[in-house]
Amino acid sequence: MASEHVIGKLSVRVVRGQNLVIADSLTHTSDPYVVLSCGSEKVKTSVQKKTDNPLWNEVLLLPVINPITPVRLEVLDEDKFTSDDSLGVAEFNVTDIYDAAKLDLKHASDGTRVKTIYPVGTNYLGGESHVSWKNGKVVQDLILKLKNVESGSVVLQLEWVHVPGVML
């Protein structure tokens, strides 16, 4: 079996959720948290109690082995006595930010947009997403619409983190 090598890391700031579905019909609230997974790696945010508009503002770090593998996002409602309920799922691609990270942008102006990704039927975007060069880093802002539920979206900020010794 071939050894898998990390080619970079994806820093994902899970900013907030908006208009999430209500999972608890008794209290008319949810206790949401986010799980990100890419390949066999999985990370999660803290639980925000009794809200359908949670503010996490937490940074999660995912190692990237294959830039073609999408990142899966699921919002769950924490339950004490039963299994946690899904509040929706989404996916996003790493390829756009990965491709920008391979460019020589050290002479680019701060705030330069490298690429714009538009919401189309095959992606989960809730608006235009921009890959940019900010403060010497390649970043991407995303709003993801959650699927398999009536409503809900999650706001993310991605940043490509270079791994020392790895050439892209």
Tab-separated table of C-alpha atoms in Angstrom:
chain	number	residue	atom	x	y	z
A	1	MET	CA	0.000	0.000	0.000
A	2	ALA	CA	1.368	3.401	-0.982
A	3	SER	CA	2.115	5.845	1.786
A	4	GLU	CA	-0.129	8.899	1.826
A	5	HIS	CA	1.642	12.236	2.086
A	6	VAL	CA	0.115	15.475	3.289
A	7	ILE	CA	0.501	18.094	0.541
A	8	GLY	CA	-0.841	20.959	2.630
A	9	LYS	CA	-3.353	21.855	5.268
A	10	LEU	CA	-6.685	23.560	4.982
A	11	SER	CA	-7.489	25.988	7.759
A	12	VAL	CA	-11.287	26.253	7.896
A	13	ARG	CA	-12.818	29.033	9.972
A	14	VAL	CA	-16.412	27.964	10.633
A	15	VAL	CA	-17.874	31.426	11.092
A	16	ARG	CA	-21.608	30.927	11.590
A	17	GLY	CA	-24.767	29.106	10.652
A	18	GLN	CA	-27.842	30.883	9.357
A	19	ASN	CA	-31.509	29.895	9.505
A	20	LEU	CA	-30.804	26.283	10.515
A	21	VAL	CA	-33.762	23.951	10.889
A	22	ILE	CA	-35.241	23.480	14.356
A	23	ALA	CA	-34.527	19.971	15.590
A	24	ASP	CA	-36.198	20.048	19.024
A	25	SER	CA	-39.930	20.546	18.698
A	26	LEU	CA	-40.374	20.932	22.473
A	27	THR	CA	-38.008	23.890	22.909
A	28	HIS	CA	-38.178	25.092	19.264
A	29	THR	CA	-34.380	25.262	19.193
A	30	SER	CA	-31.354	23.258	18.116
A	31	ASP	CA	-27.954	22.612	19.682
A	32	PRO	CA	-25.871	22.677	16.486
A	33	TYR	CA	-22.274	21.749	15.781
A	34	VAL	CA	-20.348	21.217	12.535
A	35	VAL	CA	-18.370	18.139	11.466
A	36	LEU	CA	-15.882	18.474	8.589
A	37	SER	CA	-14.455	15.362	6.983
A	38	CYS	CA	-11.980	14.808	4.175
A	39	GLY	CA	-10.947	11.245	3.458
A	40	SER	CA	-10.378	9.578	6.825
A	41	GLU	CA	-9.817	12.878	8.675
A	42	LYS	CA	-12.646	14.350	10.752
A	43	VAL	CA	-12.815	17.504	12.906
A	44	LYS	CA	-15.692	19.265	14.648
A	45	THR	CA	-16.714	22.535	16.262
A	46	SER	CA	-18.110	23.073	19.709
A	47	VAL	CA	-21.867	22.817	20.323
A	48	GLN	CA	-23.823	26.070	20.359
A	49	LYS	CA	-26.833	25.717	22.654
A	50	LYS	CA	-30.422	26.624	21.785
A	51	THR	CA	-29.990	28.533	18.528
A	52	ASP	CA	-30.795	28.306	14.839
A	53	ASN	CA	-28.246	31.050	14.023
A	54	PRO	CA	-25.079	29.807	15.772
A	55	LEU	CA	-21.865	31.804	15.889
A	56	TRP	CA	-18.854	29.498	16.109
A	57	ASN	CA	-15.943	31.530	14.710
A	58	GLU	CA	-13.732	28.457	15.256
A	59	VAL	CA	-10.722	27.393	13.191
A	60	LEU	CA	-10.435	23.711	12.275
A	61	LEU	CA	-7.385	22.263	10.523
A	62	LEU	CA	-7.674	19.481	7.951
A	63	PRO	CA	-4.646	17.797	6.357
A	64	VAL	CA	-4.955	17.547	2.564
A	65	ILE	CA	-3.641	14.422	0.876
A	66	ASN	CA	-5.510	14.646	-2.430
A	67	PRO	CA	-6.838	18.054	-3.599
A	68	ILE	CA	-9.520	16.331	-5.689
A	69	THR	CA	-11.179	14.828	-2.586
A	70	PRO	CA	-14.040	17.160	-1.542
A	71	VAL	CA	-14.562	18.246	2.057
A	72	ARG	CA	-17.897	17.125	3.491
A	73	LEU	CA	-19.635	19.377	5.989
A	74	GLU	CA	-22.502	18.221	8.163
A	75	VAL	CA	-24.379	20.263	10.750
A	76	LEU	CA	-25.743	18.138	13.566
A	77	ASP	CA	-28.024	18.775	16.526
A	78	GLU	CA	-26.621	17.405	19.773
A	79	ASP	CA	-29.037	15.161	21.645
A	80	LYS	CA	-28.396	13.795	25.119
A	81	PHE	CA	-30.450	10.599	25.024
A	82	THR	CA	-30.799	9.794	21.320
A	83	SER	CA	-28.487	9.908	18.320
A	84	ASP	CA	-27.690	13.395	17.032
A	85	ASP	CA	-29.967	14.707	14.268
A	86	SER	CA	-28.640	15.942	10.931
A	87	LEU	CA	-29.414	19.605	10.223
A	88	GLY	CA	-28.066	19.374	6.679
A	89	VAL	CA	-25.019	18.508	4.615
A	90	ALA	CA	-22.838	20.240	2.030
A	91	GLU	CA	-19.556	19.691	0.229
A	92	PHE	CA	-16.871	21.965	-1.115
A	93	ASN	CA	-13.863	21.439	-3.335
A	94	VAL	CA	-10.293	22.142	-2.328
A	95	THR	CA	-9.061	22.336	-5.939
A	96	ASP	CA	-9.675	26.087	-6.378
A	97	ILE	CA	-7.695	27.171	-3.319
A	98	TYR	CA	-5.064	24.468	-3.999
A	99	ASP	CA	-4.543	25.689	-7.581
A	100	ALA	CA	-4.160	29.278	-6.332
A	101	ALA	CA	-1.662	28.154	-3.678
A	102	LYS	CA	0.568	26.794	-6.478
A	103	LEU	CA	0.820	30.251	-8.092
A	104	ASP	CA	3.635	32.692	-7.382
A	105	LEU	CA	1.579	35.474	-5.778
A	106	LYS	CA	4.231	37.144	-3.637
A	107	HIS	CA	4.208	40.191	-5.941
A	108	ALA	CA	0.393	40.382	-6.179
A	109	SER	CA	-1.419	43.262	-4.512
A	110	ASP	CA	-3.180	42.536	-1.239
A	111	GLY	CA	-6.809	41.652	-1.927
A	112	THR	CA	-6.163	40.378	-5.468
A	113	ARG	CA	-8.927	38.018	-6.591
A	114	VAL	CA	-7.368	34.922	-8.110
A	115	LYS	CA	-10.604	33.167	-9.022
A	116	THR	CA	-14.362	33.540	-8.678
A	117	ILE	CA	-16.581	30.472	-8.337
A	118	TYR	CA	-20.266	30.922	-9.138
A	119	PRO	CA	-23.203	29.058	-7.624
A	120	VAL	CA	-24.474	26.505	-10.141
A	121	GLY	CA	-26.688	23.449	-9.874
A	122	THR	CA	-23.826	21.084	-9.115
A	123	ASN	CA	-22.325	22.897	-6.140
A	124	TYR	CA	-23.538	23.931	-2.697
A	125	LEU	CA	-22.644	27.619	-2.966
A	126	GLY	CA	-25.140	30.138	-1.664
A	127	GLY	CA	-23.385	33.002	-3.478
A	128	GLU	CA	-20.194	33.826	-5.354
A	129	SER	CA	-17.031	32.522	-3.743
A	130	HIS	CA	-13.714	34.302	-4.221
A	131	VAL	CA	-10.223	32.864	-3.915
A	132	SER	CA	-8.000	35.811	-3.001
A	133	TRP	CA	-4.506	36.827	-1.933
A	134	LYS	CA	-4.831	38.536	1.468
A	135	ASN	CA	-2.105	39.347	3.964
A	136	GLY	CA	0.347	37.086	2.150
A	137	LYS	CA	-2.010	34.090	2.188
A	138	VAL	CA	-4.364	32.341	-0.227
A	139	VAL	CA	-7.889	32.498	1.202
A	140	GLN	CA	-11.429	31.703	0.099
A	141	ASP	CA	-14.778	32.829	1.506
A	142	LEU	CA	-17.743	30.484	1.134
A	143	ILE	CA	-21.432	30.395	1.955
A	144	LEU	CA	-22.692	26.815	1.685
A	145	LYS	CA	-26.377	25.970	1.346
A	146	LEU	CA	-27.280	22.883	3.316
A	147	LYS	CA	-28.980	20.005	1.485
A	148	ASN	CA	-31.553	17.467	2.677
A	149	VAL	CA	-33.265	20.093	4.864
A	150	GLU	CA	-35.763	22.930	4.364
A	151	SER	CA	-33.328	25.748	5.154
A	152	GLY	CA	-29.903	26.614	6.439
A	153	SER	CA	-26.465	27.761	5.364
A	154	VAL	CA	-22.965	27.880	6.850
A	155	VAL	CA	-20.365	30.630	6.344
A	156	LEU	CA	-16.734	29.492	6.043
A	157	GLN	CA	-13.358	31.135	5.482
A	158	LEU	CA	-10.655	28.877	4.057
A	159	GLU	CA	-6.913	29.403	4.120
A	160	TRP	CA	-4.277	27.206	2.472
A	161	VAL	CA	-1.445	26.366	4.879
A	162	HIS	CA	1.816	25.277	3.232
A	163	VAL	CA	3.632	22.303	4.733
A	164	PRO	CA	7.407	22.914	4.987
A	165	GLY	CA	9.356	20.854	2.470
A	166	VAL	CA	6.348	20.101	0.246
A	167	MET	CA	6.427	21.542	-3.257
A	168	LEU	CA	3.035	22.011	-4.917
